[in-house]
């Protein structure tokens, strides 16, 4: 009168085995699929269509796509990828779904613009994105700042940058630096000091930790780019006077050329290489530097091991 | 009117004792809690995410509840023949419909209240104090309740003459089309001649759900125009009255099987 | 003024989706039931009894004709306040308890708030459900639901009570209790209109009956008058355990118990039966007339051809 024990045991075993096998097969199937299609499947190209499908819940969908964009970039950045093709479309969708999500414009202004592996390397896409943002949020001074930033940093179009900063400075509650930056652009657009000012402003005014970290990296790079030629000049002076290359930093310290062993912004001592070259100890810790790179290492290119 | 109130309170009691309701509320509250977690991933826009996710959850879950209970309001009673012993009493048919409508709307308002508590708790947790902009949330919630009133009236209308399955399909379809009301009007403006007239008629007859969704605006701490509040209230009252009157009309002439 | 009166009350359904075929559920019905009567509405399944009740309750609208209850149109709320209805195989809100359901119905029937509790308790007691007043209806058996149905029908002390198959689903004890209840309602002077296909119940309770078949009223009247028109039957008992072929060919109703046998034959077959017994040398014990039952009348009324077609 009771349910059969044997049948119960057999069915339970069949269930467990089939389920386990199905799970294993699924993971194999995923591995067999090319990685690009995996991600491509995850988003739908047309923002207009997406907007329709959202049934009016555009705010939430924009948040979802924003999260996706951040994670897409972060996941690839960690492995020093050089390909960020989906970043611009994802940010475009986010902006079209919710034009007031200003975090997206700021993110795009930095990480769409910078060259790989630190960004998508597409400043024009970034400009279009931020201009769309300005169109829908004309009272947000940050967006003008972002726009000017792109023009000056990557496009080296100091006139356009000046115009953007000037427009932004007219917005009520604008950060006072905008006026200053507008003026600097006109005079000394390509200056290191200007760059330092821009990155410092970005660091101070952004709330996004990723953007802040990025700004610090840039500031450090600026410091290295300044210090390395100066150190190399000191070494040259020593070689001229002493008649031979210095062996190490201690020689230079003893000779009174330097107060102490020079450290790079992340705390490692600079390396004194042959031929009077000064190099950084760990180039990977200092992205964006253009000076002090060991021979054979190109700027911002060596993949992480 | 006492009879209508009796029927309404009985409808409310029925909804409250339906266990499905609790699962849905629980799920919605879970969403609100989840929004706090999600906010931590989406840096810089936590408040935006909490409000978007929270209000969207309230809106969507309430919609599902409204439709799933609404479609059975009349058809279930006819199917189960519970109506026989009700209508043999001095209850007019239209009173029955009105009572059912009132009961479900009351249920949804109470639901929304509890879910709103969840959202306000989450928002408070983020900022550790209430801001002036939090008051706009109340407007968004009021519009969500208006949305429920409208969809309930529609579900009730369909329930008066259609099977539950078809009623659900119609109700959801009208909701989806209603969110495109804007696009429909734009499309109608572009088409000329007789098709244009038909399109315009359709565009205005379709319930305007798009105007009731201010979630994204409120998520950016922007206020809602008083004129919109007034317009939406009037619109929903009138449209719902029409739908409920339609339900009463159909029900009045119906032969019960 | 009759309590219930119909004037050519008719209902035709159109069946089918494309080619609509009419199905006549009730042919024009003219009927009158007096106040205080217990009126039985009889007929085989599908005869139109429930249709008639639904028309009287205003649940369906007639294709033609009309009906009045207590002199007023059927849908008048004043009428509804005076009637109680027990539908066939009733189903109630299963999430409510018996007491909650009856309180709800009492509200709808405009029972005064201060009287409600008392009335509900009284009626629960009367149908024998006072122990389970707080139990949810989804836990009730069929018989218990039937009792709840009766309870809600009499809760507001209506003048007329309409019952559709009140004995359905009840065990013999339950049926006896319902019969007793209906008797006591009659004592209270209520008019009872009830439909059933169990003739013995009707026979026990009704003053008058109507017989419906295929939507048409076949006959109506006092039971005694109706049955008296049926050819009488006679019960013949004799000693011995044998049933002579002469008797068996006359009737199928032959029984044999122990040392005696008996047969029920038509009155006009009496002589041939006695002859058959004498020929078989069997000793006659008794000849007793058997009163015609309503069933006999029923079967006779619905002509053999139609009974076979059913």
Short mmCIF file of N, CA, C and O in Angstrom, two decimals, chain A residues 38-107:
data_model
loop_
_atom_site.label_atom_id
_atom_site.label_comp_id
_atom_site.label_asym_id
_atom_site.label_seq_id
_atom_site.Cartn_x
_atom_site.Cartn_y
_atom_site.Cartn_z
N UNK A 38 28.89 35.90 -26.99
CA UNK A 38 28.29 35.84 -25.67
C UNK A 38 27.85 37.22 -25.22
O UNK A 38 26.73 37.43 -24.79
N UNK A 39 28.77 38.16 -25.33
CA UNK A 39 28.44 39.51 -24.88
C UNK A 39 27.47 40.19 -25.82
O UNK A 39 26.60 40.91 -25.40
N UNK A 40 27.66 39.96 -27.11
CA UNK A 40 26.80 40.62 -28.08
C UNK A 40 25.34 40.22 -27.85
O UNK A 40 24.45 41.02 -28.06
N UNK A 41 25.15 38.98 -27.42
CA UNK A 41 23.79 38.52 -27.18
C UNK A 41 23.15 39.29 -26.02
O UNK A 41 21.96 39.44 -25.94
N UNK A 42 24.00 39.76 -25.14
CA UNK A 42 23.50 40.37 -23.93
C UNK A 42 22.91 41.76 -24.13
O UNK A 42 22.31 42.30 -23.24
N UNK A 43 23.14 42.38 -25.28
CA UNK A 43 22.53 43.69 -25.44
C UNK A 43 21.90 43.82 -26.80
O UNK A 43 22.26 43.12 -27.74
N UNK A 44 20.91 44.69 -26.86
CA UNK A 44 20.17 44.87 -28.10
C UNK A 44 20.59 46.18 -28.72
O UNK A 44 20.57 47.21 -28.07
N UNK A 45 20.98 46.22 -29.94
CA UNK A 45 21.61 47.39 -30.52
C UNK A 45 20.78 48.67 -30.50
O UNK A 45 21.31 49.72 -30.20
N UNK A 46 19.51 48.59 -30.79
CA UNK A 46 18.81 49.84 -31.05
C UNK A 46 18.28 50.49 -29.76
O UNK A 46 17.41 49.92 -29.11
N UNK A 47 18.79 51.65 -29.40
CA UNK A 47 18.27 52.30 -28.18
C UNK A 47 16.79 52.63 -28.29
O UNK A 47 16.07 52.53 -27.31
N UNK A 48 16.34 52.99 -29.49
CA UNK A 48 14.93 53.35 -29.64
C UNK A 48 14.04 52.16 -29.34
O UNK A 48 13.03 52.26 -28.65
N UNK A 49 14.44 51.00 -29.86
CA UNK A 49 13.66 49.80 -29.64
C UNK A 49 13.65 49.42 -28.17
O UNK A 49 12.63 49.06 -27.58
N UNK A 50 14.83 49.56 -27.56
CA UNK A 50 14.95 49.24 -26.15
C UNK A 50 14.04 50.16 -25.33
O UNK A 50 13.39 49.73 -24.37
N UNK A 51 14.01 51.42 -25.73
CA UNK A 51 13.18 52.38 -25.01
C UNK A 51 11.72 51.96 -25.09
O UNK A 51 10.98 52.04 -24.11
N UNK A 52 11.30 51.48 -26.27
CA UNK A 52 9.92 51.03 -26.42
C UNK A 52 9.65 49.83 -25.55
O UNK A 52 8.63 49.72 -24.90
N UNK A 53 10.60 48.91 -25.54
CA UNK A 53 10.39 47.67 -24.80
C UNK A 53 10.35 47.89 -23.30
O UNK A 53 9.88 47.05 -22.56
N UNK A 54 10.87 49.04 -22.88
CA UNK A 54 10.95 49.25 -21.44
C UNK A 54 9.60 49.59 -20.84
O UNK A 54 9.46 49.66 -19.63
N UNK A 55 8.60 49.84 -21.69
CA UNK A 55 7.24 50.13 -21.22
C UNK A 55 7.21 51.27 -20.21
O UNK A 55 6.46 51.25 -19.26
N UNK A 56 8.07 52.24 -20.45
CA UNK A 56 8.02 53.40 -19.58
C UNK A 56 8.94 53.30 -18.38
O UNK A 56 9.17 54.28 -17.67
N UNK A 57 9.50 52.13 -18.12
CA UNK A 57 10.39 51.98 -16.96
C UNK A 57 11.84 52.24 -17.38
O UNK A 57 12.74 51.45 -17.12
N UNK A 58 12.02 53.40 -18.06
CA UNK A 58 13.32 53.69 -18.66
C UNK A 58 14.38 53.95 -17.61
O UNK A 58 15.55 53.64 -17.82
N UNK A 59 13.99 54.51 -16.49
CA UNK A 59 14.97 54.82 -15.46
C UNK A 59 15.70 53.58 -14.99
O UNK A 59 16.92 53.54 -14.87
N UNK A 60 14.91 52.53 -14.72
CA UNK A 60 15.50 51.30 -14.22
C UNK A 60 16.38 50.65 -15.29
O UNK A 60 17.48 50.19 -15.00
N UNK A 61 15.88 50.63 -16.51
CA UNK A 61 16.64 50.00 -17.57
C UNK A 61 17.94 50.76 -17.79
O UNK A 61 18.99 50.16 -18.05
N UNK A 62 17.89 52.10 -17.69
CA UNK A 62 19.12 52.90 -17.83
C UNK A 62 20.11 52.51 -16.74
O UNK A 62 21.30 52.33 -17.00
N UNK A 63 19.61 52.33 -15.52
CA UNK A 63 20.51 51.92 -14.42
C UNK A 63 21.14 50.58 -14.72
O UNK A 63 22.32 50.36 -14.44
N UNK A 64 20.34 49.67 -15.29
CA UNK A 64 20.86 48.34 -15.60
C UNK A 64 21.96 48.44 -16.64
O UNK A 64 23.03 47.83 -16.52
N UNK A 65 21.71 49.22 -17.69
CA UNK A 65 22.73 49.34 -18.74
C UNK A 65 23.96 50.08 -18.25
O UNK A 65 25.08 49.79 -18.68
N UNK A 66 23.77 51.03 -17.37
CA UNK A 66 24.91 51.74 -16.78
C UNK A 66 25.79 50.76 -16.01
O UNK A 66 27.01 50.74 -16.14
N UNK A 67 25.11 49.94 -15.21
CA UNK A 67 25.86 48.94 -14.44
C UNK A 67 26.63 48.01 -15.38
O UNK A 67 27.78 47.67 -15.15
N UNK A 68 25.95 47.62 -16.45
CA UNK A 68 26.61 46.74 -17.43
C UNK A 68 27.83 47.40 -18.03
O UNK A 68 28.87 46.77 -18.21
N UNK A 69 27.67 48.71 -18.36
CA UNK A 69 28.79 49.43 -18.99
C UNK A 69 29.99 49.45 -18.05
O UNK A 69 31.12 49.18 -18.45
N UNK A 70 29.73 49.77 -16.78
CA UNK A 70 30.83 49.85 -15.80
C UNK A 70 31.51 48.50 -15.64
O UNK A 70 32.73 48.39 -15.61
N UNK A 71 30.67 47.44 -15.56
CA UNK A 71 31.26 46.12 -15.37
C UNK A 71 32.00 45.64 -16.61
O UNK A 71 33.03 44.98 -16.51
N UNK A 72 31.45 45.99 -17.78
CA UNK A 72 32.12 45.63 -19.03
C UNK A 72 33.53 46.21 -19.07
O UNK A 72 34.51 45.51 -19.33
N UNK A 73 33.59 47.49 -18.75
CA UNK A 73 34.90 48.15 -18.79
C UNK A 73 35.82 47.58 -17.71
O UNK A 73 36.98 47.25 -17.99
N UNK A 74 35.29 47.47 -16.52
CA UNK A 74 36.12 47.02 -15.40
C UNK A 74 36.71 45.64 -15.63
O UNK A 74 37.90 45.40 -15.40
N UNK A 75 35.86 44.74 -16.13
CA UNK A 75 36.33 43.36 -16.34
C UNK A 75 37.46 43.32 -17.35
O UNK A 75 38.41 42.55 -17.19
N UNK A 76 37.33 44.13 -18.39
CA UNK A 76 38.38 44.11 -19.42
C UNK A 76 39.62 44.87 -18.99
O UNK A 76 40.74 44.47 -19.31
N UNK A 77 39.40 45.94 -18.26
CA UNK A 77 40.54 46.76 -17.84
C UNK A 77 41.47 45.97 -16.95
O UNK A 77 42.70 46.11 -17.01
N UNK A 78 40.89 45.13 -16.12
CA UNK A 78 41.67 44.33 -15.18
C UNK A 78 42.64 43.42 -15.92
O UNK A 78 43.75 43.17 -15.45
N UNK A 79 42.24 42.91 -17.07
CA UNK A 79 43.15 42.05 -17.83
C UNK A 79 43.85 42.81 -18.95
O UNK A 79 44.35 42.20 -19.90
N UNK A 80 43.87 44.13 -18.85
CA UNK A 80 44.60 44.97 -19.79
C UNK A 80 44.19 44.72 -21.24
O UNK A 80 45.01 44.67 -22.14
N UNK A 81 42.90 44.54 -21.43
CA UNK A 81 42.43 44.32 -22.78
C UNK A 81 42.63 45.57 -23.62
O UNK A 81 42.67 46.69 -23.10
N UNK A 82 42.71 45.40 -24.93
CA UNK A 82 42.82 46.55 -25.81
C UNK A 82 41.52 46.79 -26.58
O UNK A 82 41.46 47.67 -27.41
N UNK A 83 40.50 45.95 -26.29
CA UNK A 83 39.27 46.06 -27.06
C UNK A 83 38.08 46.40 -26.18
O UNK A 83 37.73 45.65 -25.28
N UNK A 84 37.50 47.55 -26.46
CA UNK A 84 36.34 47.97 -25.69
C UNK A 84 35.23 48.41 -26.63
O UNK A 84 34.62 49.46 -26.45
N UNK A 85 34.96 47.57 -27.64
CA UNK A 85 34.02 48.00 -28.68
C UNK A 85 32.63 48.28 -28.18
O UNK A 85 31.91 49.09 -28.73
N UNK A 86 32.21 47.53 -27.15
CA UNK A 86 30.82 47.68 -26.71
C UNK A 86 30.61 48.87 -25.77
O UNK A 86 29.47 49.21 -25.45
N UNK A 87 31.68 49.51 -25.34
CA UNK A 87 31.51 50.55 -24.32
C UNK A 87 30.68 51.72 -24.83
O UNK A 87 29.74 52.17 -24.17
N UNK A 88 31.01 52.20 -26.05
CA UNK A 88 30.27 53.34 -26.59
C UNK A 88 28.79 53.00 -26.77
O UNK A 88 27.92 53.77 -26.35
N UNK A 89 28.45 51.85 -27.41
CA UNK A 89 27.02 51.52 -27.54
C UNK A 89 26.31 51.40 -26.20
O UNK A 89 25.19 51.87 -26.04
N UNK A 90 26.97 50.78 -25.23
CA UNK A 90 26.30 50.63 -23.93
C UNK A 90 26.03 51.99 -23.29
O UNK A 90 24.95 52.23 -22.74
N UNK A 91 27.01 52.90 -23.39
CA UNK A 91 26.80 54.22 -22.80
C UNK A 91 25.75 55.00 -23.59
O UNK A 91 24.97 55.77 -23.02
N UNK A 92 25.72 54.81 -24.91
CA UNK A 92 24.70 55.47 -25.73
C UNK A 92 23.31 55.04 -25.31
O UNK A 92 22.39 55.85 -25.19
N UNK A 93 23.14 53.73 -25.13
CA UNK A 93 21.84 53.22 -24.71
C UNK A 93 21.45 53.81 -23.36
O UNK A 93 20.33 54.27 -23.16
N UNK A 94 22.42 53.81 -22.44
CA UNK A 94 22.14 54.36 -21.11
C UNK A 94 21.65 55.80 -21.24
O UNK A 94 20.65 56.18 -20.64
N UNK A 95 22.35 56.59 -22.05
CA UNK A 95 22.01 58.01 -22.18
C UNK A 95 20.65 58.20 -22.82
O UNK A 95 19.87 59.05 -22.41
N UNK A 96 20.35 57.38 -23.83
CA UNK A 96 19.06 57.53 -24.50
C UNK A 96 17.90 57.11 -23.60
O UNK A 96 16.82 57.67 -23.66
N UNK A 97 18.15 56.10 -22.77
CA UNK A 97 17.09 55.67 -21.88
C UNK A 97 16.86 56.70 -20.78
O UNK A 97 15.72 56.96 -20.38
N UNK A 98 17.94 57.26 -20.27
CA UNK A 98 17.81 58.25 -19.22
C UNK A 98 18.82 59.37 -19.45
O UNK A 98 19.96 59.27 -18.99
N UNK A 99 18.40 60.41 -20.19
CA UNK A 99 19.35 61.48 -20.52
C UNK A 99 19.87 62.22 -19.31
O UNK A 99 20.84 62.96 -19.42
N UNK A 100 19.23 62.02 -18.15
CA UNK A 100 19.68 62.77 -16.98
C UNK A 100 20.66 61.99 -16.11
O UNK A 100 21.01 62.43 -15.02
N UNK A 101 21.07 60.81 -16.57
CA UNK A 101 22.01 60.02 -15.78
C UNK A 101 23.42 60.52 -16.08
O UNK A 101 24.15 59.97 -16.90
N UNK A 102 23.79 61.60 -15.40
CA UNK A 102 25.02 62.31 -15.76
C UNK A 102 26.28 61.49 -15.48
O UNK A 102 27.32 61.74 -16.07
N UNK A 103 26.18 60.50 -14.58
CA UNK A 103 27.35 59.67 -14.30
C UNK A 103 27.86 59.03 -15.58
O UNK A 103 29.07 58.82 -15.75
N UNK A 104 26.96 58.71 -16.48
CA UNK A 104 27.35 58.04 -17.73
C UNK A 104 28.21 58.95 -18.59
O UNK A 104 29.17 58.50 -19.23
N UNK A 105 27.85 60.23 -18.64
CA UNK A 105 28.61 61.15 -19.49
C UNK A 105 30.02 61.34 -18.94
O UNK A 105 31.00 61.35 -19.69
N UNK A 106 30.11 61.44 -17.62
CA UNK A 106 31.42 61.63 -17.01
C UNK A 106 32.30 60.41 -17.27
O UNK A 106 33.47 60.54 -17.65
N UNK A 107 31.71 59.25 -17.06
CA UNK A 107 32.45 58.00 -17.28
C UNK A 107 32.94 57.93 -18.71
O UNK A 107 34.09 57.60 -18.99
#
